[in-house]
């Protein structure tokens, strides 16, 4: 399955609104930071990270129609790099905002030939299918940081925005009768988001962190969830410029109920990420 994410004005507008809200809060945070004491050495007033998520994707595709059902089983795809942007802003000493955005796209080709009996009569079903799927995900959360020393724990609540687009093309032959399917669609929505985090400062310039997040939608034609977790380290050899690396796992599950047909796919992404980081 190919998750191809063509550019989409609506997606960019939604993401822009999230970033605009974050930028406004950033201005407020920088304006008021002088009135507060120094935060925990595990936290920065503002940090921005840009980099790539080098993943090993695993797919599992399922489909049900009036003619029968099929499942691909787990399929490993070639490693690929996903662009990712993250930002954190501290408001006061223990509150803040976090922003995250990533994009994933890939495609999948499937073919099958099956023999079975229908009312005692032998039947043969043969077909090929190609699916092109893309997922864009952006989130904005309000975070509470607990702790003042070298260890802090974070709890975040907010909203995640995801856009899933698919193009499906299939051709089949059932006992000599041919059929074709060409379908595409886009689902986009906001959904509740929960974030958990922990940071430990060996010094102001060297830190270890762990994080987990989840967003879930259980209404509408397309439902699903996106869960993620990572363990990483960040190092600032210069006062405002540093690097970060982590190893993470992301699970994307999307189901579509089209009335006469249903489809579901699972994507599991595992691998390291590397970032260039700036802070103020």
PDB file of C-alpha atoms in Angstrom:
ATOM      1  CA  UNK A   1       0.000   0.000   0.000  1.00  0.00           C
ATOM      2  CA  UNK A   2       1.376   3.344  -0.801  1.00  0.00           C
ATOM      3  CA  UNK A   3       0.690   6.172   1.485  1.00  0.00           C
ATOM      4  CA  UNK A   4       0.983   9.098  -0.915  1.00  0.00           C
ATOM      5  CA  UNK A   5       0.131  12.416   0.554  1.00  0.00           C
ATOM      6  CA  UNK A   6      -0.410  14.975  -2.144  1.00  0.00           C
ATOM      7  CA  UNK A   7      -0.394  18.568  -1.149  1.00  0.00           C
ATOM      8  CA  UNK A   8      -3.773  19.705   0.087  1.00  0.00           C
ATOM      9  CA  UNK A   9      -4.741  23.332   0.790  1.00  0.00           C
ATOM     10  CA  UNK A  10      -7.156  22.334   3.560  1.00  0.00           C
ATOM     11  CA  UNK A  11      -4.466  20.379   5.367  1.00  0.00           C
ATOM     12  CA  UNK A  12      -2.006  23.259   5.145  1.00  0.00           C
ATOM     13  CA  UNK A  13      -4.682  25.666   6.416  1.00  0.00           C
ATOM     14  CA  UNK A  14      -5.426  23.463   9.435  1.00  0.00           C
ATOM     15  CA  UNK A  15      -1.743  23.029  10.213  1.00  0.00           C
ATOM     16  CA  UNK A  16      -1.169  26.754   9.740  1.00  0.00           C
ATOM     17  CA  UNK A  17      -3.904  27.540  12.255  1.00  0.00           C
ATOM     18  CA  UNK A  18      -2.288  25.212  14.783  1.00  0.00           C
ATOM     19  CA  UNK A  19       1.106  26.839  14.210  1.00  0.00           C
ATOM     20  CA  UNK A  20      -0.433  30.326  14.407  1.00  0.00           C
ATOM     21  CA  UNK A  21      -1.916  29.491  17.802  1.00  0.00           C
ATOM     22  CA  UNK A  22       1.450  28.162  18.918  1.00  0.00           C
ATOM     23  CA  UNK A  23       3.220  31.293  17.651  1.00  0.00           C
ATOM     24  CA  UNK A  24       0.845  33.532  19.588  1.00  0.00           C
ATOM     25  CA  UNK A  25       1.481  31.590  22.753  1.00  0.00           C
ATOM     26  CA  UNK A  26       5.227  31.760  22.050  1.00  0.00           C
ATOM     27  CA  UNK A  27       5.121  35.542  21.933  1.00  0.00           C
ATOM     28  CA  UNK A  28       3.223  35.615  25.229  1.00  0.00           C
ATOM     29  CA  UNK A  29       5.648  33.168  26.824  1.00  0.00           C
ATOM     30  CA  UNK A  30       8.734  35.113  25.765  1.00  0.00           C
ATOM     31  CA  UNK A  31       7.163  38.368  26.930  1.00  0.00           C
ATOM     32  CA  UNK A  32       6.419  37.029  30.404  1.00  0.00           C
ATOM     33  CA  UNK A  33       9.424  34.778  30.996  1.00  0.00           C
ATOM     34  CA  UNK A  34      11.368  37.495  32.748  1.00  0.00           C
ATOM     35  CA  UNK A  35       8.837  37.522  35.579  1.00  0.00           C
ATOM     36  CA  UNK A  36       9.564  33.895  36.509  1.00  0.00           C
ATOM     37  CA  UNK A  37      12.443  32.096  38.156  1.00  0.00           C
ATOM     38  CA  UNK A  38      14.555  29.676  36.165  1.00  0.00           C
ATOM     39  CA  UNK A  39      12.659  26.457  35.368  1.00  0.00           C
ATOM     40  CA  UNK A  40      13.965  22.942  35.933  1.00  0.00           C
ATOM     41  CA  UNK A  41      17.272  22.297  34.100  1.00  0.00           C
ATOM     42  CA  UNK A  42      15.372  19.595  32.194  1.00  0.00           C
ATOM     43  CA  UNK A  43      13.187  22.237  30.484  1.00  0.00           C
ATOM     44  CA  UNK A  44      13.791  25.057  28.006  1.00  0.00           C
ATOM     45  CA  UNK A  45      11.723  28.202  27.595  1.00  0.00           C
ATOM     46  CA  UNK A  46      11.327  27.400  23.906  1.00  0.00           C
ATOM     47  CA  UNK A  47      12.736  24.687  21.658  1.00  0.00           C
ATOM     48  CA  UNK A  48      12.219  23.808  18.001  1.00  0.00           C
ATOM     49  CA  UNK A  49      13.248  20.476  16.453  1.00  0.00           C
ATOM     50  CA  UNK A  50      13.317  19.558  12.760  1.00  0.00           C
ATOM     51  CA  UNK A  51      14.489  16.242  11.388  1.00  0.00           C
ATOM     52  CA  UNK A  52      13.556  12.820  10.110  1.00  0.00           C
ATOM     53  CA  UNK A  53      12.009   9.615  11.421  1.00  0.00           C
ATOM     54  CA  UNK A  54      13.811   6.669   9.741  1.00  0.00           C
ATOM     55  CA  UNK A  55      11.237   3.913   9.986  1.00  0.00           C
ATOM     56  CA  UNK A  56      10.772   0.263   9.141  1.00  0.00           C
ATOM     57  CA  UNK A  57       7.058   0.043   8.199  1.00  0.00           C
ATOM     58  CA  UNK A  58       4.907  -3.061   8.662  1.00  0.00           C
ATOM     59  CA  UNK A  59       1.454  -3.247   7.038  1.00  0.00           C
ATOM     60  CA  UNK A  60      -1.582  -5.418   7.595  1.00  0.00           C
ATOM     61  CA  UNK A  61      -4.525  -4.896   5.238  1.00  0.00           C
ATOM     62  CA  UNK A  62      -8.001  -6.384   5.599  1.00  0.00           C
ATOM     63  CA  UNK A  63     -11.046  -6.033   3.373  1.00  0.00           C
ATOM     64  CA  UNK A  64     -14.609  -7.342   3.323  1.00  0.00           C
ATOM     65  CA  UNK A  65     -17.033  -7.157   0.395  1.00  0.00           C
ATOM     66  CA  UNK A  66     -20.190  -9.000  -0.629  1.00  0.00           C
ATOM     67  CA  UNK A  67     -17.955 -11.388  -2.598  1.00  0.00           C
ATOM     68  CA  UNK A  68     -15.748 -12.358   0.312  1.00  0.00           C
ATOM     69  CA  UNK A  69     -12.901 -11.173   2.481  1.00  0.00           C
ATOM     70  CA  UNK A  70      -9.130 -10.997   2.269  1.00  0.00           C
ATOM     71  CA  UNK A  71      -6.223 -10.252   4.582  1.00  0.00           C
ATOM     72  CA  UNK A  72      -2.670  -9.538   3.545  1.00  0.00           C
ATOM     73  CA  UNK A  73      -0.943 -10.620   6.741  1.00  0.00           C
ATOM     74  CA  UNK A  74       2.015  -8.598   8.037  1.00  0.00           C
ATOM     75  CA  UNK A  75       4.077  -7.133   5.200  1.00  0.00           C
ATOM     76  CA  UNK A  76       7.427  -5.444   5.754  1.00  0.00           C
ATOM     77  CA  UNK A  77       8.220  -2.512   3.471  1.00  0.00           C
ATOM     78  CA  UNK A  78      11.524  -0.848   2.673  1.00  0.00           C
ATOM     79  CA  UNK A  79      12.798   1.658   5.200  1.00  0.00           C
ATOM     80  CA  UNK A  80      11.853   5.265   4.546  1.00  0.00           C
ATOM     81  CA  UNK A  81      12.367   8.652   6.193  1.00  0.00           C
ATOM     82  CA  UNK A  82       9.398  10.699   7.379  1.00  0.00           C
ATOM     83  CA  UNK A  83       9.762  14.476   7.841  1.00  0.00           C
ATOM     84  CA  UNK A  84       8.948  15.631  11.355  1.00  0.00           C
ATOM     85  CA  UNK A  85       8.743  18.996  13.145  1.00  0.00           C
ATOM     86  CA  UNK A  86       8.304  19.462  16.890  1.00  0.00           C
ATOM     87  CA  UNK A  87       8.206  22.434  19.239  1.00  0.00           C
ATOM     88  CA  UNK A  88       7.811  23.072  22.963  1.00  0.00           C
ATOM     89  CA  UNK A  89       7.040  26.311  24.780  1.00  0.00           C
ATOM     90  CA  UNK A  90       7.165  26.873  28.529  1.00  0.00           C
ATOM     91  CA  UNK A  91       4.605  29.238  30.070  1.00  0.00           C
ATOM     92  CA  UNK A  92       5.768  30.186  33.527  1.00  0.00           C
ATOM     93  CA  UNK A  93       7.778  27.449  35.237  1.00  0.00           C
ATOM     94  CA  UNK A  94       5.483  24.416  35.094  1.00  0.00           C
ATOM     95  CA  UNK A  95       3.006  24.904  32.246  1.00  0.00           C
ATOM     96  CA  UNK A  96       3.543  24.838  28.518  1.00  0.00           C
ATOM     97  CA  UNK A  97       2.525  23.862  25.009  1.00  0.00           C
ATOM     98  CA  UNK A  98       3.805  21.135  22.710  1.00  0.00           C
ATOM     99  CA  UNK A  99       3.375  20.840  18.934  1.00  0.00           C
ATOM    100  CA  UNK A 100       4.118  17.857  16.702  1.00  0.00           C
ATOM    101  CA  UNK A 101       3.710  17.207  12.968  1.00  0.00           C
ATOM    102  CA  UNK A 102       4.636  14.277  10.747  1.00  0.00           C
ATOM    103  CA  UNK A 103       3.625  12.874   7.370  1.00  0.00           C
ATOM    104  CA  UNK A 104       3.585   9.281   6.200  1.00  0.00           C
ATOM    105  CA  UNK A 105       2.841   7.900   2.735  1.00  0.00           C
ATOM    106  CA  UNK A 106       3.261   4.578   1.003  1.00  0.00           C
ATOM    107  CA  UNK A 107       1.528   2.266  -1.455  1.00  0.00           C
ATOM    108  CA  UNK A 108       0.606  -1.374  -1.559  1.00  0.00           C
ATOM    109  CA  UNK A 109       0.003  -3.861  -4.391  1.00  0.00           C
ATOM    110  CA  UNK A 110      -1.929  -7.049  -3.788  1.00  0.00           C
ATOM    111  CA  UNK A 111      -2.967 -10.004  -5.949  1.00  0.00           C
ATOM    112  CA  UNK A 112      -4.861 -13.171  -5.113  1.00  0.00           C
ATOM    113  CA  UNK A 113      -6.362 -16.279  -6.672  1.00  0.00           C
ATOM    114  CA  UNK A 114      -8.761 -18.341  -4.601  1.00  0.00           C
ATOM    115  CA  UNK A 115     -10.792 -21.481  -5.268  1.00  0.00           C
ATOM    116  CA  UNK A 116     -13.869 -22.376  -3.242  1.00  0.00           C
ATOM    117  CA  UNK A 117     -17.359 -23.860  -3.528  1.00  0.00           C
ATOM    118  CA  UNK A 118     -20.595 -21.908  -3.850  1.00  0.00           C
ATOM    119  CA  UNK A 119     -23.585 -24.194  -3.293  1.00  0.00           C
ATOM    120  CA  UNK A 120     -21.476 -27.192  -4.268  1.00  0.00           C
ATOM    121  CA  UNK A 121     -20.260 -25.559  -7.491  1.00  0.00           C
ATOM    122  CA  UNK A 122     -16.527 -24.851  -7.872  1.00  0.00           C
ATOM    123  CA  UNK A 123     -15.723 -21.151  -8.178  1.00  0.00           C
ATOM    124  CA  UNK A 124     -12.546 -19.177  -8.798  1.00  0.00           C
ATOM    125  CA  UNK A 125     -11.875 -15.613  -7.699  1.00  0.00           C
ATOM    126  CA  UNK A 126      -8.806 -13.805  -9.039  1.00  0.00           C
ATOM    127  CA  UNK A 127      -7.942 -10.185  -8.612  1.00  0.00           C
ATOM    128  CA  UNK A 128      -5.349  -7.467  -8.223  1.00  0.00           C
ATOM    129  CA  UNK A 129      -5.487  -4.296  -6.196  1.00  0.00           C
ATOM    130  CA  UNK A 130      -3.406  -1.193  -5.637  1.00  0.00           C
ATOM    131  CA  UNK A 131      -3.946   1.172  -2.735  1.00  0.00           C
ATOM    132  CA  UNK A 132      -2.328   4.544  -2.233  1.00  0.00           C
ATOM    133  CA  UNK A 133      -2.680   5.853   1.322  1.00  0.00           C
ATOM    134  CA  UNK A 134      -1.418   8.938   3.061  1.00  0.00           C
ATOM    135  CA  UNK A 135      -1.656  10.175   6.616  1.00  0.00           C
ATOM    136  CA  UNK A 136      -0.827  13.661   7.903  1.00  0.00           C
ATOM    137  CA  UNK A 137      -0.890  14.203  11.636  1.00  0.00           C
ATOM    138  CA  UNK A 138      -0.543  17.386  13.690  1.00  0.00           C
ATOM    139  CA  UNK A 139      -1.136  17.874  17.402  1.00  0.00           C
ATOM    140  CA  UNK A 140      -1.199  20.697  19.918  1.00  0.00           C
ATOM    141  CA  UNK A 141      -1.342  19.997  23.663  1.00  0.00           C
ATOM    142  CA  UNK A 142      -1.323  21.991  26.884  1.00  0.00           C
ATOM    143  CA  UNK A 143       1.170  20.456  29.305  1.00  0.00           C
ATOM    144  CA  UNK A 144       1.655  20.444  33.050  1.00  0.00           C
ATOM    145  CA  UNK A 145       5.195  19.714  34.234  1.00  0.00           C
ATOM    146  CA  UNK A 146       5.541  18.248  37.732  1.00  0.00           C
ATOM    147  CA  UNK A 147       8.861  18.634  39.529  1.00  0.00           C
ATOM    148  CA  UNK A 148      11.507  21.318  39.975  1.00  0.00           C
ATOM    149  CA  UNK A 149      14.756  19.352  40.097  1.00  0.00           C
ATOM    150  CA  UNK A 150      16.594  17.332  37.494  1.00  0.00           C
ATOM    151  CA  UNK A 151      13.559  15.084  36.916  1.00  0.00           C
ATOM    152  CA  UNK A 152      10.213  16.359  35.652  1.00  0.00           C
ATOM    153  CA  UNK A 153       7.051  14.533  34.613  1.00  0.00           C
ATOM    154  CA  UNK A 154       4.609  15.940  32.074  1.00  0.00           C
ATOM    155  CA  UNK A 155       0.891  15.419  31.452  1.00  0.00           C
ATOM    156  CA  UNK A 156      -0.640  16.942  28.335  1.00  0.00           C
ATOM    157  CA  UNK A 157      -4.189  17.327  27.046  1.00  0.00           C
ATOM    158  CA  UNK A 158      -5.086  18.725  23.662  1.00  0.00           C
ATOM    159  CA  UNK A 159      -6.254  17.943  20.168  1.00  0.00           C
ATOM    160  CA  UNK A 160      -4.832  15.972  17.298  1.00  0.00           C
ATOM    161  CA  UNK A 161      -5.702  16.654  13.673  1.00  0.00           C
ATOM    162  CA  UNK A 162      -5.271  13.895  11.169  1.00  0.00           C
ATOM    163  CA  UNK A 163      -6.036  13.626   7.491  1.00  0.00           C
ATOM    164  CA  UNK A 164      -6.211  10.243   5.797  1.00  0.00           C
ATOM    165  CA  UNK A 165      -6.427  10.040   2.003  1.00  0.00           C
ATOM    166  CA  UNK A 166      -6.726   6.868  -0.034  1.00  0.00           C
ATOM    167  CA  UNK A 167      -6.901   5.859  -3.695  1.00  0.00           C
ATOM    168  CA  UNK A 168      -8.059   2.313  -4.365  1.00  0.00           C
ATOM    169  CA  UNK A 169      -7.969   0.521  -7.706  1.00  0.00           C
ATOM    170  CA  UNK A 170      -8.968  -3.122  -8.082  1.00  0.00           C
ATOM    171  CA  UNK A 171      -9.775  -5.552 -10.878  1.00  0.00           C
ATOM    172  CA  UNK A 172     -11.228  -9.009 -10.417  1.00  0.00           C
ATOM    173  CA  UNK A 173     -12.585 -12.049 -12.217  1.00  0.00           C
ATOM    174  CA  UNK A 174     -15.221 -14.243 -10.605  1.00  0.00           C
ATOM    175  CA  UNK A 175     -16.050 -17.364 -12.647  1.00  0.00           C
ATOM    176  CA  UNK A 176     -15.471 -15.512 -15.892  1.00  0.00           C
ATOM    177  CA  UNK A 177     -17.268 -12.298 -14.884  1.00  0.00           C
ATOM    178  CA  UNK A 178     -15.011  -9.273 -14.588  1.00  0.00           C
ATOM    179  CA  UNK A 179     -15.345  -6.244 -12.394  1.00  0.00           C
ATOM    180  CA  UNK A 180     -13.389  -3.140 -11.513  1.00  0.00           C
ATOM    181  CA  UNK A 181     -13.322  -0.693  -8.648  1.00  0.00           C
ATOM    182  CA  UNK A 182     -11.866   2.807  -8.587  1.00  0.00           C
ATOM    183  CA  UNK A 183     -12.434   4.752  -5.421  1.00  0.00           C
ATOM    184  CA  UNK A 184     -10.786   7.583  -3.559  1.00  0.00           C
ATOM    185  CA  UNK A 185     -11.640   9.576  -0.503  1.00  0.00           C
ATOM    186  CA  UNK A 186     -10.342  11.859   2.203  1.00  0.00           C
ATOM    187  CA  UNK A 187     -11.233  11.900   5.865  1.00  0.00           C
ATOM    188  CA  UNK A 188     -10.016  14.639   8.188  1.00  0.00           C
ATOM    189  CA  UNK A 189     -10.961  15.392  11.732  1.00  0.00           C
ATOM    190  CA  UNK A 190      -9.906  16.620  15.152  1.00  0.00           C
ATOM    191  CA  UNK A 191      -9.746  14.112  17.995  1.00  0.00           C
ATOM    192  CA  UNK A 192      -8.825  14.218  21.706  1.00  0.00           C
ATOM    193  CA  UNK A 193      -5.140  13.844  22.522  1.00  0.00           C
ATOM    194  CA  UNK A 194      -3.300  12.699  25.653  1.00  0.00           C
ATOM    195  CA  UNK A 195       0.468  13.047  26.187  1.00  0.00           C
ATOM    196  CA  UNK A 196       2.775  11.749  28.918  1.00  0.00           C
ATOM    197  CA  UNK A 197       6.436  12.608  29.323  1.00  0.00           C
ATOM    198  CA  UNK A 198       9.515  12.369  31.540  1.00  0.00           C
ATOM    199  CA  UNK A 199      12.780  14.286  31.315  1.00  0.00           C
ATOM    200  CA  UNK A 200      16.019  13.921  33.256  1.00  0.00           C
ATOM    201  CA  UNK A 201      18.792  16.512  33.133  1.00  0.00           C
ATOM    202  CA  UNK A 202      22.354  15.297  33.584  1.00  0.00           C
ATOM    203  CA  UNK A 203      23.151  18.974  33.023  1.00  0.00           C
ATOM    204  CA  UNK A 204      21.442  21.926  31.352  1.00  0.00           C
ATOM    205  CA  UNK A 205      22.945  20.759  28.048  1.00  0.00           C
ATOM    206  CA  UNK A 206      22.505  16.961  28.250  1.00  0.00           C
ATOM    207  CA  UNK A 207      19.145  15.300  28.877  1.00  0.00           C
ATOM    208  CA  UNK A 208      17.356  11.982  28.645  1.00  0.00           C
ATOM    209  CA  UNK A 209      13.633  11.817  27.874  1.00  0.00           C
ATOM    210  CA  UNK A 210      10.759   9.378  27.402  1.00  0.00           C
ATOM    211  CA  UNK A 211       7.335  10.171  25.996  1.00  0.00           C
ATOM    212  CA  UNK A 212       4.067   8.596  24.906  1.00  0.00           C
ATOM    213  CA  UNK A 213       0.954   9.988  23.216  1.00  0.00           C
ATOM    214  CA  UNK A 214      -2.335   8.821  21.796  1.00  0.00           C
ATOM    215  CA  UNK A 215      -5.218  10.191  19.736  1.00  0.00           C
ATOM    216  CA  UNK A 216      -8.426   8.293  18.993  1.00  0.00           C
ATOM    217  CA  UNK A 217     -11.527   8.823  16.825  1.00  0.00           C
ATOM    218  CA  UNK A 218     -14.475   6.437  17.171  1.00  0.00           C
ATOM    219  CA  UNK A 219     -17.216   8.192  15.202  1.00  0.00           C
ATOM    220  CA  UNK A 220     -17.933   8.682  11.489  1.00  0.00           C
ATOM    221  CA  UNK A 221     -17.279   6.560   8.405  1.00  0.00           C
ATOM    222  CA  UNK A 222     -13.551   6.391   9.089  1.00  0.00           C
ATOM    223  CA  UNK A 223     -12.399   5.628  12.625  1.00  0.00           C
ATOM    224  CA  UNK A 224      -9.074   4.812  14.159  1.00  0.00           C
ATOM    225  CA  UNK A 225      -6.244   5.769  16.451  1.00  0.00           C
ATOM    226  CA  UNK A 226      -2.611   6.837  16.394  1.00  0.00           C
ATOM    227  CA  UNK A 227      -0.370   5.879  19.319  1.00  0.00           C
ATOM    228  CA  UNK A 228       3.310   6.613  19.755  1.00  0.00           C
ATOM    229  CA  UNK A 229       6.185   6.271  22.234  1.00  0.00           C
ATOM    230  CA  UNK A 230       9.891   7.141  22.177  1.00  0.00           C
ATOM    231  CA  UNK A 231      13.040   7.150  24.313  1.00  0.00           C
ATOM    232  CA  UNK A 232      15.773   9.605  23.441  1.00  0.00           C
ATOM    233  CA  UNK A 233      18.577  11.984  24.327  1.00  0.00           C
ATOM    234  CA  UNK A 234      19.342  15.617  23.479  1.00  0.00           C
ATOM    235  CA  UNK A 235      22.673  17.436  23.655  1.00  0.00           C
ATOM    236  CA  UNK A 236      23.504  21.114  23.201  1.00  0.00           C
ATOM    237  CA  UNK A 237      27.211  21.604  22.406  1.00  0.00           C
ATOM    238  CA  UNK A 238      26.361  25.283  21.841  1.00  0.00           C
ATOM    239  CA  UNK A 239      24.142  27.400  24.054  1.00  0.00           C
ATOM    240  CA  UNK A 240      21.254  27.623  21.585  1.00  0.00           C
ATOM    241  CA  UNK A 241      22.029  24.894  19.053  1.00  0.00           C
ATOM    242  CA  UNK A 242      21.958  21.157  19.607  1.00  0.00           C
ATOM    243  CA  UNK A 243      21.080  17.736  18.302  1.00  0.00           C
ATOM    244  CA  UNK A 244      18.657  15.059  19.422  1.00  0.00           C
ATOM    245  CA  UNK A 245      18.094  11.384  18.726  1.00  0.00           C
ATOM    246  CA  UNK A 246      15.516   8.860  19.864  1.00  0.00           C
ATOM    247  CA  UNK A 247      14.111   5.448  19.063  1.00  0.00           C
ATOM    248  CA  UNK A 248      10.360   5.281  18.707  1.00  0.00           C
ATOM    249  CA  UNK A 249       7.340   3.269  17.686  1.00  0.00           C
ATOM    250  CA  UNK A 250       4.151   4.596  16.094  1.00  0.00           C
ATOM    251  CA  UNK A 251       0.984   2.581  15.550  1.00  0.00           C
ATOM    252  CA  UNK A 252      -1.645   3.790  13.054  1.00  0.00           C
ATOM    253  CA  UNK A 253      -4.949   1.922  12.794  1.00  0.00           C
ATOM    254  CA  UNK A 254      -7.721   3.111  10.478  1.00  0.00           C
ATOM    255  CA  UNK A 255     -11.034   1.433   9.669  1.00  0.00           C
ATOM    256  CA  UNK A 256     -13.475   2.423   6.949  1.00  0.00           C
ATOM    257  CA  UNK A 257     -17.114   1.302   6.783  1.00  0.00           C
ATOM    258  CA  UNK A 258     -18.531   1.917   3.314  1.00  0.00           C
ATOM    259  CA  UNK A 259     -21.825   0.099   3.813  1.00  0.00           C
ATOM    260  CA  UNK A 260     -21.377  -2.733   1.285  1.00  0.00           C
ATOM    261  CA  UNK A 261     -17.659  -2.960   1.978  1.00  0.00           C
ATOM    262  CA  UNK A 262     -15.338  -2.516   4.912  1.00  0.00           C
ATOM    263  CA  UNK A 263     -11.601  -2.080   5.053  1.00  0.00           C
ATOM    264  CA  UNK A 264      -9.016  -1.779   7.780  1.00  0.00           C
ATOM    265  CA  UNK A 265      -5.294  -1.257   7.803  1.00  0.00           C
ATOM    266  CA  UNK A 266      -2.638  -1.255  10.465  1.00  0.00           C
ATOM    267  CA  UNK A 267       0.701   0.458  10.033  1.00  0.00           C
ATOM    268  CA  UNK A 268       3.469  -0.020  12.576  1.00  0.00           C
ATOM    269  CA  UNK A 269       6.481   2.278  12.310  1.00  0.00           C
ATOM    270  CA  UNK A 270       9.626   1.541  14.293  1.00  0.00           C
ATOM    271  CA  UNK A 271      13.006   3.181  14.055  1.00  0.00           C
ATOM    272  CA  UNK A 272      15.327   6.011  15.099  1.00  0.00           C
ATOM    273  CA  UNK A 273      14.817   9.747  14.678  1.00  0.00           C
ATOM    274  CA  UNK A 274      17.424  12.505  14.445  1.00  0.00           C
ATOM    275  CA  UNK A 275      16.798  16.221  14.955  1.00  0.00           C
ATOM    276  CA  UNK A 276      18.539  19.543  14.712  1.00  0.00           C
ATOM    277  CA  UNK A 277      17.413  21.591  17.716  1.00  0.00           C
ATOM    278  CA  UNK A 278      17.383  25.274  18.594  1.00  0.00           C
ATOM    279  CA  UNK A 279      16.372  26.765  21.936  1.00  0.00           C
ATOM    280  CA  UNK A 280      15.910  30.168  23.532  1.00  0.00           C
TER     281      UNK A 280
END
